[in-house]
């Protein structure tokens, strides 16, 4: 055991003397996470600044304005009134409001039948979601007006004489839509950008350790260090274990640094610190397995660097480290579950939304373990094949 | 002539390296695909739809109207629990649960509430609720008309509902019409037209930086020292390496432009302006790469610091997200790196049909960056070669 620890300590000392190792595992993920936290600070709030132009000046148009100012939309919609359509257009064009609703003259009059001008939503190409919201609010309001008109028309179609239309219209005006939506809040914590991208960037850079470890092995082989160690009374197993331990400690330290800094400095939140630790340990073990795989696959330092880089970028690309996995397509989210980092990010997402314990990290730990076992099996097979003449 | 020999030797070495080709071609294209797919559909709310277990015709009609609503991107879930999990993971903005008793309640004349689940603190969810409300209200209008007509005539609800559907087409309802005022976008178009130009900016720079490792390696193996022992001037070596890096950056840019145009249907805008931008950006990348090769002491340093620096600068400069969505101070800080000016210029070309004159200011700033980097790189590399025999 002492030999294992001595080899691991020597490797760690050697690595920590290299300033580039500090940059890649400790400094870069923290700085990039910080950049993301600053870029998206308070930016996850969706807000629509909407302009209203009331050319009708009747009670129906006032009703629409009251809907926009209703408590349900408070915090989401901010309304500004404009006297003329031209002013609203200028405001949308300048980005002062995201979209504007123009209620035409005669809108109130149209409630009593007859034709009506369309209600127009002036929007901007850059604010599609806000335009969609403005349209939806307007359509919901206009739907009641249309429902009353349709009620009269349907009654006439079923055989009510047309002479009774004024009476029908008066009755229909008192109706309320029989189907409505009620919003219900979930009790979960909202997922913060930093709670996702902190560990995401940590894993991205920690995976570079695979290249460092594999290159280090071939450099030592080239320099004869491995042969000299083998000449000493040190088993091959102790040597392997010592080197694996140093890679494990180094990777775990990198992940721990980025999660702790994200938590303390940028207010990242995960429901369960034990879950965070378990995911970090599992990923560090996986990095050790991947390093062994790369060593078993290549024969030179350059090949090790190349293969490790390709492996790392393929994993982070599939696993969702470059994009916010929740915002992408179901197909890409499914692909992520073929990677250990994709599973780990799923676990961090669940921890970030208030889920604790095995419910949050059970499946991710099993996913990472399965991936690591496959890597170990392939590595063992390759080493056996290599020894077979 | 000797400089060109240096250039061709460097080019041959890089193009023979399959790992370098992966980073030059495959990786950028893969990232373009992933980011291109992710940054699309931002003009729709994402909703999860849980259909009623007992799906009568009225509930079925509401479900299909929600699925087909243009402002909503609906995904159907078998159970409410699955949909809630997706909502918790921010994969959805809201979840609509169509009530099991919808048909029975409507026929019995009872009012129906359609529950929509949202994250209470995420206001995108409340925006999604409004969009769902619009679809439900349109559906409810027919139910109201059918109930009103069947009450007035004592007829059947289902017959009246069928008449309401017919009458709806003839009733000339008041419509809501959209009109786009501002056709000049401040952002790159969504999808591949966003990911391709931004990844061109990111990867040409990162690859050039990583390429600096080859110069460091050549220095350390003593190739430059041996070359200097022959009648070859240091400036010739510097010039030859610079031209090689410029050609590699230009080649990678052309590959991305070509793949973008052919595979992803990216319209690169005015060819003259796009050509000028690609050339100036290749010069910026070349300067950064040669400077890295002159300043770093080991290839490991380049491999460790290069990607981190490149990704960080790319993020600051708006390659990963539009600078229009970040706070003002960060947008200003972002323009300290050349990437922001390149992304601004691509936005002008792709979103505003700009020409050479429209991006002249961005090109000027980029040219200044390129000049400064190339000058520094040449001086630093020459100094390194002449003072310490390349080591």
Short mmCIF file of C-alpha atoms in Angstrom, two decimals, chain A residues 18-21 23-24 28 32 35-36 38-41 43-47 72-73 75-76 85 89-90 92-95 107 110-111 114-130 132-133 135-140 142-155 157-160 168-169 171-172 175-191 201 204-205 208 212 215 219 301-303 305-307 309-310 313-314 317 322-330 332-333 346 349-351 353 355, chain B residues 18-19 22-23 27 30-31 33-35 37-38 40-46 58 62 70-73 75 77 84-85 87-93 102 106 110-150 152-153 159-161 163-165 167-169 171-187 203 217 297-305 307-308 311-313 315-316 320-321 325-327 329-330:
data_model
loop_
_atom_site.label_atom_id
_atom_site.label_comp_id
_atom_site.label_asym_id
_atom_site.label_seq_id
_atom_site.Cartn_x
_atom_site.Cartn_y
_atom_site.Cartn_z
CA UNK A 18 3.13 21.86 -14.17
CA UNK A 19 1.30 25.19 -14.33
CA UNK A 20 -0.72 24.13 -17.37
CA UNK A 21 -2.27 21.36 -15.26
CA UNK A 23 -4.97 26.02 -15.61
CA UNK A 24 -6.85 23.16 -17.23
CA UNK A 28 -10.30 27.35 -16.63
CA UNK A 32 -15.65 29.87 -17.67
CA UNK A 35 -18.42 33.95 -17.20
CA UNK A 36 -21.60 31.95 -17.70
CA UNK A 38 -22.33 36.61 -15.08
CA UNK A 39 -23.78 36.38 -18.59
CA UNK A 40 -26.98 34.77 -17.42
CA UNK A 41 -27.31 36.51 -14.08
CA UNK A 43 -31.44 36.55 -17.35
CA UNK A 44 -33.54 33.44 -16.97
CA UNK A 45 -36.60 35.56 -16.29
CA UNK A 46 -38.88 35.78 -19.30
CA UNK A 47 -40.40 39.23 -19.67
CA UNK A 72 -51.88 36.77 -13.50
CA UNK A 73 -49.58 38.56 -15.94
CA UNK A 75 -44.14 40.07 -13.51
CA UNK A 76 -44.36 38.66 -17.03
CA UNK A 85 -49.89 53.44 -34.21
CA UNK A 89 -44.19 51.07 -34.52
CA UNK A 90 -41.24 53.30 -33.69
CA UNK A 92 -41.04 48.24 -31.54
CA UNK A 93 -38.46 49.20 -34.17
CA UNK A 94 -36.22 50.77 -31.53
CA UNK A 95 -36.61 47.80 -29.18
CA UNK A 107 -63.86 47.05 -31.98
CA UNK A 110 -68.35 44.77 -33.47
CA UNK A 111 -69.50 43.05 -30.28
CA UNK A 114 -71.37 43.21 -38.08
CA UNK A 115 -67.89 43.22 -39.52
CA UNK A 116 -64.76 44.16 -37.61
CA UNK A 117 -61.23 45.18 -38.47
CA UNK A 118 -58.57 42.71 -37.32
CA UNK A 119 -56.74 43.41 -34.09
CA UNK A 120 -53.08 43.70 -35.06
CA UNK A 121 -49.96 42.65 -33.23
CA UNK A 122 -46.85 44.56 -34.32
CA UNK A 123 -43.82 42.44 -33.61
CA UNK A 124 -40.08 42.33 -34.06
CA UNK A 125 -38.03 39.51 -35.60
CA UNK A 126 -35.83 39.33 -32.52
CA UNK A 127 -38.56 38.67 -29.94
CA UNK A 128 -40.56 35.72 -31.27
CA UNK A 129 -41.63 34.44 -27.87
CA UNK A 130 -42.84 37.84 -26.70
CA UNK A 132 -46.30 34.85 -29.44
CA UNK A 133 -47.37 35.92 -25.94
CA UNK A 135 -50.81 37.29 -29.85
CA UNK A 136 -51.98 34.69 -27.34
CA UNK A 137 -53.30 37.27 -24.84
CA UNK A 138 -55.10 39.13 -27.62
CA UNK A 139 -56.52 35.92 -29.12
CA UNK A 140 -57.77 34.78 -25.69
CA UNK A 142 -60.99 38.18 -28.74
CA UNK A 143 -62.10 34.55 -28.34
CA UNK A 144 -64.83 35.58 -25.87
CA UNK A 145 -66.12 38.18 -28.35
CA UNK A 146 -66.04 35.62 -31.15
CA UNK A 147 -67.72 33.03 -28.91
CA UNK A 148 -70.69 35.34 -28.34
CA UNK A 149 -71.01 36.00 -32.06
CA UNK A 150 -70.68 32.28 -32.82
CA UNK A 151 -73.30 31.40 -30.19
CA UNK A 152 -75.85 33.57 -31.97
CA UNK A 153 -74.90 32.20 -35.40
CA UNK A 154 -75.14 28.57 -34.17
CA UNK A 155 -78.50 29.20 -32.54
CA UNK A 157 -78.36 27.59 -37.67
CA UNK A 158 -80.22 25.21 -35.32
CA UNK A 159 -83.52 26.86 -36.23
CA UNK A 160 -84.03 29.91 -33.98
CA UNK A 168 -80.06 36.24 -28.62
CA UNK A 169 -77.13 38.65 -28.81
CA UNK A 171 -78.28 36.75 -23.88
CA UNK A 172 -75.02 35.59 -25.47
CA UNK A 175 -72.15 34.01 -21.30
CA UNK A 176 -68.74 32.97 -20.07
CA UNK A 177 -66.51 30.48 -21.87
CA UNK A 178 -67.20 27.02 -20.39
CA UNK A 179 -63.58 25.91 -20.51
CA UNK A 180 -60.66 27.78 -18.99
CA UNK A 181 -57.06 27.28 -18.02
CA UNK A 182 -55.76 27.31 -14.46
CA UNK A 183 -52.04 27.55 -13.81
CA UNK A 184 -50.62 25.36 -11.04
CA UNK A 185 -47.09 25.85 -9.74
CA UNK A 186 -44.81 22.89 -9.11
CA UNK A 187 -43.04 22.85 -5.75
CA UNK A 188 -39.59 22.13 -7.29
CA UNK A 189 -36.63 24.50 -7.31
CA UNK A 190 -36.01 26.16 -10.69
CA UNK A 191 -32.83 24.97 -12.40
CA UNK A 201 -17.48 22.86 -17.44
CA UNK A 204 -15.27 19.09 -19.67
CA UNK A 205 -11.86 20.14 -18.40
CA UNK A 208 -8.67 16.46 -20.48
CA UNK A 212 -2.45 14.10 -19.52
CA UNK A 215 0.76 11.01 -22.35
CA UNK A 219 6.70 9.73 -21.60
CA UNK A 301 2.71 9.90 -26.82
CA UNK A 302 1.34 11.71 -29.88
CA UNK A 303 -1.27 9.05 -30.53
CA UNK A 305 -2.77 12.99 -27.07
CA UNK A 306 -4.74 12.75 -30.32
CA UNK A 307 -7.02 9.91 -29.31
CA UNK A 309 -8.63 14.75 -27.41
CA UNK A 310 -10.99 13.12 -29.88
CA UNK A 313 -14.64 16.17 -27.47
CA UNK A 314 -16.90 13.34 -28.65
CA UNK A 317 -20.44 16.98 -27.47
CA UNK A 322 -21.57 22.45 -24.74
CA UNK A 323 -25.31 23.08 -24.77
CA UNK A 324 -27.99 23.33 -22.13
CA UNK A 325 -29.32 19.77 -22.43
CA UNK A 326 -32.79 20.76 -21.27
CA UNK A 327 -33.13 23.21 -24.14
CA UNK A 328 -32.19 20.78 -26.85
CA UNK A 329 -34.08 18.08 -28.73
CA UNK A 330 -35.23 14.77 -27.18
CA UNK A 332 -29.83 14.72 -28.35
CA UNK A 333 -30.96 14.21 -24.74
CA UNK A 346 -28.73 14.47 -15.61
CA UNK A 349 -29.94 18.69 -13.08
CA UNK A 350 -32.11 16.64 -10.74
CA UNK A 351 -30.07 17.73 -7.71
CA UNK A 353 -34.18 21.05 -9.01
CA UNK A 355 -34.48 16.07 -5.84
CA UNK B 18 -5.30 12.79 -38.65
CA UNK B 19 -5.93 14.29 -35.21
CA UNK B 22 -10.42 15.88 -36.79
CA UNK B 23 -10.13 19.26 -35.09
CA UNK B 27 -15.30 18.56 -34.67
CA UNK B 30 -20.33 18.14 -35.26
CA UNK B 31 -20.62 21.16 -32.96
CA UNK B 33 -24.98 20.38 -35.93
CA UNK B 34 -25.54 20.11 -32.17
CA UNK B 35 -25.74 23.86 -31.53
CA UNK B 37 -30.37 21.94 -33.66
CA UNK B 38 -30.45 23.37 -30.13
CA UNK B 40 -33.99 26.75 -33.04
CA UNK B 41 -37.70 27.01 -32.32
CA UNK B 42 -37.33 29.92 -29.91
CA UNK B 43 -40.57 31.46 -31.17
CA UNK B 44 -42.63 28.66 -29.66
CA UNK B 45 -43.41 27.64 -26.09
CA UNK B 46 -42.53 24.03 -25.29
CA UNK B 58 -64.34 16.90 -27.16
CA UNK B 62 -58.77 19.93 -27.67
CA UNK B 70 -48.45 27.22 -34.30
CA UNK B 71 -47.21 29.00 -31.17
CA UNK B 72 -46.72 25.78 -29.23
CA UNK B 73 -44.24 22.94 -29.61
CA UNK B 75 -44.82 16.72 -26.93
CA UNK B 77 -46.55 12.12 -22.49
CA UNK B 84 -43.81 16.77 -14.52
CA UNK B 85 -40.29 15.34 -14.48
CA UNK B 87 -40.95 20.21 -16.63
CA UNK B 88 -38.79 20.03 -13.52
CA UNK B 89 -35.73 19.42 -15.67
CA UNK B 90 -36.61 22.58 -17.70
CA UNK B 91 -37.22 20.50 -20.83
CA UNK B 92 -40.68 22.09 -21.03
CA UNK B 93 -42.21 25.49 -20.27
CA UNK B 102 -63.92 16.85 -19.99
CA UNK B 106 -69.19 19.72 -21.05
CA UNK B 110 -70.59 22.17 -16.17
CA UNK B 111 -67.65 24.52 -16.59
CA UNK B 112 -64.29 22.82 -17.02
CA UNK B 113 -60.88 23.82 -15.75
CA UNK B 114 -57.84 22.64 -17.71
CA UNK B 115 -54.85 22.49 -15.35
CA UNK B 116 -51.54 23.78 -16.71
CA UNK B 117 -48.47 23.00 -14.59
CA UNK B 118 -45.63 25.53 -14.53
CA UNK B 119 -42.51 26.34 -12.54
CA UNK B 120 -43.80 29.15 -10.28
CA UNK B 121 -40.65 31.25 -10.54
CA UNK B 122 -40.04 30.78 -14.25
CA UNK B 123 -42.09 33.37 -16.09
CA UNK B 124 -41.64 31.56 -19.44
CA UNK B 125 -44.16 29.15 -17.96
CA UNK B 126 -46.68 31.94 -17.46
CA UNK B 127 -46.15 33.00 -21.08
CA UNK B 128 -46.85 29.42 -22.10
CA UNK B 129 -50.04 29.45 -20.00
CA UNK B 130 -51.28 32.46 -21.99
CA UNK B 131 -50.59 30.66 -25.26
CA UNK B 132 -52.41 27.55 -24.08
CA UNK B 133 -55.27 29.78 -22.89
CA UNK B 134 -55.67 31.18 -26.40
CA UNK B 135 -56.06 27.68 -27.88
CA UNK B 136 -58.41 26.58 -25.09
CA UNK B 137 -60.49 29.76 -25.48
CA UNK B 138 -60.92 29.14 -29.20
CA UNK B 139 -61.99 25.59 -28.44
CA UNK B 140 -64.30 26.80 -25.68
CA UNK B 141 -65.98 29.25 -28.06
CA UNK B 142 -67.46 26.30 -29.99
CA UNK B 143 -68.53 24.58 -26.77
CA UNK B 144 -70.23 27.78 -25.57
CA UNK B 145 -72.00 28.19 -28.91
CA UNK B 146 -73.12 24.54 -28.94
CA UNK B 147 -74.44 24.72 -25.39
CA UNK B 148 -76.21 28.04 -26.05
CA UNK B 149 -77.84 26.72 -29.24
CA UNK B 150 -78.92 23.41 -27.66
CA UNK B 152 -82.31 27.64 -27.00
CA UNK B 153 -83.72 24.81 -29.14
CA UNK B 159 -75.68 18.15 -33.12
CA UNK B 160 -75.26 21.75 -32.01
CA UNK B 161 -71.48 21.25 -31.73
CA UNK B 163 -73.34 23.06 -36.41
CA UNK B 164 -71.06 25.35 -34.40
CA UNK B 165 -68.05 23.99 -36.30
CA UNK B 167 -71.03 28.16 -38.40
CA UNK B 168 -67.52 29.07 -37.22
CA UNK B 169 -66.24 28.95 -40.76
CA UNK B 171 -69.28 33.59 -38.95
CA UNK B 172 -66.30 35.78 -39.98
CA UNK B 173 -64.76 35.99 -36.50
CA UNK B 174 -62.59 38.92 -35.48
CA UNK B 175 -59.05 37.91 -36.31
CA UNK B 176 -55.72 38.74 -34.73
CA UNK B 177 -53.15 39.55 -37.39
CA UNK B 178 -49.41 39.80 -36.92
CA UNK B 179 -47.23 42.32 -38.70
CA UNK B 180 -43.47 42.36 -38.38
CA UNK B 181 -42.23 45.91 -37.94
CA UNK B 182 -38.56 45.31 -37.43
CA UNK B 183 -37.07 43.09 -40.14
CA UNK B 184 -33.51 44.06 -39.23
CA UNK B 185 -32.40 41.58 -36.63
CA UNK B 186 -29.79 42.22 -33.95
CA UNK B 187 -29.14 38.47 -33.78
CA UNK B 203 -12.67 27.09 -34.31
CA UNK B 217 7.69 21.31 -30.74
CA UNK B 297 7.59 26.96 -23.56
CA UNK B 298 6.07 23.49 -23.93
CA UNK B 299 3.44 21.94 -26.22
CA UNK B 300 1.57 20.88 -23.06
CA UNK B 301 1.12 24.52 -22.12
CA UNK B 302 -0.38 25.22 -25.54
CA UNK B 303 -2.70 22.21 -25.30
CA UNK B 304 -3.79 23.18 -21.80
CA UNK B 305 -4.12 26.92 -22.11
CA UNK B 307 -8.53 25.60 -25.70
CA UNK B 308 -9.39 27.28 -22.38
CA UNK B 311 -13.33 28.96 -25.49
CA UNK B 312 -13.28 31.78 -22.95
CA UNK B 313 -12.66 34.41 -25.62
CA UNK B 315 -17.86 33.04 -24.99
CA UNK B 316 -16.92 36.64 -24.24
CA UNK B 320 -21.80 30.65 -27.64
CA UNK B 321 -24.69 33.05 -27.11
CA UNK B 325 -28.77 38.85 -24.25
CA UNK B 326 -25.99 39.63 -21.75
CA UNK B 327 -25.74 42.66 -19.43
CA UNK B 329 -21.13 45.86 -19.17
CA UNK B 330 -20.41 42.31 -20.31
#
